[in-house]
Amino acid sequence: MINLLPLVKNETIKIIKKKRFYVVLLILVVLVPMFTYAQMRSAERTREKFHGDWRLEVQQQITDNENSLSSDRVPDEWKKFRKIFIQQLQYYLDHDVNPNEPNGVTFTREFLDNSISLFIPLLVMAIASDIVSGERTSGTIKMLLTRPVKRWKVLLSKLIALVMYNSLIVVATVIITYLISGAVFGYKGFTIPVFTGFLIRGSEVDMSAVHAVPQWEYLLMQAGLAWCVSLVVGVLAFMVSVLVRSTAASIVVMMAALIAGSILTNMASAWSSAKYLFMVNLQLTNYLSGTPAPIEGMSLTFSLIVLTVWGAAAIAISFLVFTKRDILN
Amino acid sequence: MFMYITFTETTVQIDLWRDYVLSSSKWIWRIIGILSVAATLLLIAGFAYAVQDINHPQGSKLNLSAPSAKPEGTAPGIIEQKKELKAAVIGDSLAKGTGDSTGSGFARRSVTKLAEATGKKVTLLNNLGINGLTTSGLLPKLREQGTRYVLGEADIILLSIGGNDLFQGADLLSGSQTGTAANDGEAADLDPDELLEALPQAKKQLQQILEQIRKINPGALIIYVGLYNPFGDVKDLKVAGNQAVSEWNSAALTVINKYDNMTLVPTFDLFQHHLNKYLSTDHFHPNDQGYERIAERIVQGML
Amino acid sequence: MSEGSILKSQDDVVLSVEHVKKKIGRKWIIHDVTFDVREGEVFGFLGPNGAGKTTTIRMLVDLIKPTSGTIRVCGYDVNKNQEQALRFVGSIVENPEAYTYLTGWENLEHFARMQRGIDRQRIQEVVDIVRLDQRIHDKVSTYSLGMRQRLGIAQALLGRPKLLILDEPTNGLDPKGIKELRQFIRQLADEGLAVFVSSHLLSEIQLLCDRVAIISKGRVLAVGPVEELVSENALYVIWDLSSVGEGRSLLSRQAGVEVISDAEEVLDDAIIAGMGQEAIVTRMDEQHVASIVRQLVSAGIEVRSVHKINPTLEQLFLKMTEGESID
């Protein structure tokens, strides 16, 4: 009967008016300067040490990693990572490209790498976790469901609003990070070449497919992957929000899952079936930068399939429960 | 009358304000709607691009200029001429400073001493020392761009290599080399004959290394830190060790003598009768004092 | 449109509930509920707390699906065809909820978007009806309970419903507010709206409703016009006379008058506390009061006061369930 657009409009307005999106922006505006400052200090320090010559810095990085390779205390998997890392650094040196050229764009790129599996999904959760349970807490769910609108339409409009805000959050993260870090490191750097296409075979890197892309394209790819990751996490938070009455509880459930994921990623290589967990598959940008996946047998396609299955299951459960359930209180 | 006018003005203002409030949901929807659709499309494009690029990467010829190691044509007497001195260290665990509780090694110590002695600013560019490195490990490194760049930038190049070629396996004591003798790892297990066996090949490689470095940076002062015999107090190894070390050092000298800006800093005599005093607990690497002595010698040799 | 024909065939019945049952977990909450609500009437849904009123109301608006039975609004099945059926329903379930971070107006806009054919003018209309125009552009978080109640009603009226469902609408209102609400509901019914009001207070239902269904323990005990239900149960009258002994004997001689010796058993504690020590409690028909007063006066007994006490809901239940107590 009634079409979806006005419902989506309602949800969009509510998220803004409830100041949920402002909170997300505020978090970014407060935290990004902190990261920028930390980065600035460490950049200053290395600049002092290496007289502003990035080649010396990269070479020292290589040597340090080579030294740790010979230490017996370093686990074999880490050695593999470092070996691959050394080869990549070597590649940058061979082509005279600074992998960490300090500018706003590079900072944003590194920030995305570091925030894709926890920080950005967390921001999306701030909205997703509240989107259904918030209506239950306030009791307004009763008003929403006694209108002449089918329940699945109500839920779908909320899901669409979530997708919209998910995109806005990813883009806002990129823009805010760039603007803030640019003020310190400079706004240039869009065209700096970044290498991608490192194929990892065992502990060796196949360089045959390596190619350079301008940093802005790399950034676009990263943002696309971050969008996909945070969408899946958002959809899962959405499901929890349908299942659980309180927003706080649904945020805690999702936080626990995400943090468990980041712990597992660091130590799961021994437990190989952990790769089927969604939270181990969030670091999609690793496939772009050529950082080896935490568990043998993971690839971009694998991770995307795992994420899609989890996301689809979450959506199915959300709709099933939401359309069938009695609203008792 | 006056009251009346104020009243109507206020009403007008309230009306304006109301219109603004009423339309706020309209503009929220328009802005968020347009922005989010644009953002979604952009990100989906980025996502598709990333998937395509990762799953079907296409290697491309890179038209990037290789870095030019810029050899500075520095004549003899570099220490006197330059206002600022840059040093680089390359080689094995001695170069790295293993065994020094302060982590400075002879590298940082000699840089500090040189600065004190000359009153000039002396900086250590890089310490490229790697534990357990042998001559065969160092040679390919000299072909790497990064290494060449560092060496090319330096005015003074400190080199320490060869210890692991001769006393292979002994380095195990510092817990860094994986090898066959990993379990017992006692220096005494070394066969005196083996010490001499590896010598000819290693000597040749040492000479290649020195020449390579010279080629990379024709102007820099190259200082090779000679070997000492860490097993001078082990009965079975004393003679063979001493023999190998002196043969090694003289092989180094044959190359070093060919060039102007190249010196060997002897350490053999330093350690010969003071092994307990100058060696660290692993009985292979120098301790703080040992490194201090080496650094003193290095600086003496430069001035 | 087929609506008209369906309406005609159903006569003037707006809401029809047929044999509705609900089981939650293993427990039957609603055993068997059947009643109709007609156009232009105020229908009371009376029962103590926990009788299943709220569960039934939630089933009426599709918040809960009945285990069996059907609920139709204007001929449409609420649970199978909610998009059609709920168009005719405006409701406040339990408390009048609203988005507190939106203004009253934005709340109405929000719900207007969920239904077709509601424009700005209609929103303004309902705002005027509930007389909220002064504060409609303020955030709901600043509203008093009474204002929220009015906003809730505005929201319920927004879609020009044929059936208005109000769950305990007088909860939390002051006496003035209750009176206003009563008038307002009556006015809506006079305009042809069917109004369904739930309450646990008999007095409120008596004042407000045309017909009533009485529910207890998930069962409808009776459905009928309020007057009928109440007058079926004889009235209590409390007499305060100058001469207690004489009065008592005179009263007990009257036909159709029963003098109650243990008033505590049948009357509310509040009423007993309010009456004098020497009051006489009788059960009798209201119409005999005047003639008895005349007789008392002519017998030389002064009548200080005569109190008419409506039976409480509990008493009504006692009667209907033949002594089986409600809990």
Short mmCIF file of C-alpha atoms in Angstrom, two decimals, chain A residues 1-3 6-7 9-11 13-14 17-19 135 138-151 153-154 323-329, chain C residues 22 24 58 61-65 80-84 86-87 89-91 93-95 97-99 101-102 106 109-111 113-116 139 155-156:
data_model
loop_
_atom_site.label_atom_id
_atom_site.label_comp_id
_atom_site.label_asym_id
_atom_site.label_seq_id
_atom_site.Cartn_x
_atom_site.Cartn_y
_atom_site.Cartn_z
CA MET A 1 0.00 0.00 0.00
CA ILE A 2 2.27 2.69 1.26
CA ASN A 3 5.60 2.94 -0.45
CA PRO A 6 8.40 8.07 3.31
CA LEU A 7 9.35 5.37 5.81
CA LYS A 9 12.60 9.46 5.29
CA ASN A 10 11.20 8.96 8.78
CA GLU A 11 14.14 6.81 9.85
CA ILE A 13 15.17 12.15 10.21
CA LYS A 14 14.97 10.25 13.48
CA LYS A 17 17.22 14.30 15.37
CA LYS A 18 18.26 11.73 17.93
CA LYS A 19 21.79 13.12 17.43
CA GLU A 135 12.12 2.08 19.56
CA SER A 138 11.01 4.14 24.30
CA GLY A 139 7.84 2.18 23.56
CA THR A 140 7.39 3.92 20.22
CA ILE A 141 7.60 0.54 18.50
CA LYS A 142 3.91 0.20 19.38
CA MET A 143 3.07 3.33 17.42
CA LEU A 144 5.23 2.20 14.54
CA LEU A 145 3.63 -1.23 14.23
CA THR A 146 0.02 -0.18 14.68
CA ARG A 147 0.14 1.90 11.53
CA PRO A 148 -1.27 0.39 8.34
CA VAL A 149 2.18 -0.67 7.18
CA LYS A 150 3.48 -4.19 6.96
CA ARG A 151 6.15 -4.99 9.47
CA LYS A 153 8.42 -2.60 5.33
CA VAL A 154 9.09 -0.91 8.63
CA THR A 323 7.66 -9.90 11.47
CA LYS A 324 6.60 -12.81 13.66
CA ARG A 325 7.22 -11.59 17.13
CA ASP A 326 4.51 -10.48 19.55
CA ILE A 327 5.18 -7.10 21.06
CA LEU A 328 4.40 -7.83 24.67
CA ASN A 329 5.87 -4.77 26.26
CA LYS C 22 -4.04 -16.53 22.93
CA ILE C 24 1.87 -17.45 25.53
CA ARG C 58 -2.61 -5.55 21.50
CA VAL C 61 -3.94 -3.61 16.65
CA ASP C 62 -1.76 -6.51 15.46
CA LEU C 63 0.96 -6.14 18.03
CA ILE C 64 0.19 -9.68 19.12
CA LYS C 65 -1.11 -12.42 16.87
CA LYS C 80 -3.92 -11.17 7.76
CA ASN C 81 -4.61 -7.88 6.08
CA GLN C 82 -3.19 -5.33 8.45
CA GLU C 83 -2.46 -2.72 5.78
CA GLN C 84 -6.16 -2.51 4.99
CA LEU C 86 -5.30 -0.71 10.43
CA ARG C 87 -6.15 2.19 8.14
CA VAL C 89 -7.85 2.25 13.50
CA GLY C 90 -6.32 4.90 15.68
CA SER C 91 -4.92 3.73 18.97
CA VAL C 93 -1.75 1.27 23.66
CA GLU C 94 -0.82 1.70 27.30
CA ASN C 95 1.05 4.97 27.63
CA GLU C 97 4.38 7.14 23.53
CA ALA C 98 6.08 9.66 21.28
CA TYR C 99 9.59 10.42 20.11
CA TYR C 101 13.58 14.14 20.78
CA LEU C 102 11.14 15.33 18.11
CA GLU C 106 7.41 16.30 13.89
CA GLU C 109 4.47 14.35 10.54
CA HIS C 110 6.27 11.11 11.23
CA PHE C 111 3.07 9.14 11.66
CA ARG C 113 4.06 9.65 6.48
CA MET C 114 3.05 6.14 7.42
CA GLN C 115 -0.38 6.56 5.96
CA ARG C 116 -1.76 7.89 2.74
CA LYS C 139 10.12 19.06 21.92
CA GLN C 155 -1.79 10.92 16.51
CA ALA C 156 -4.60 8.37 16.79
#
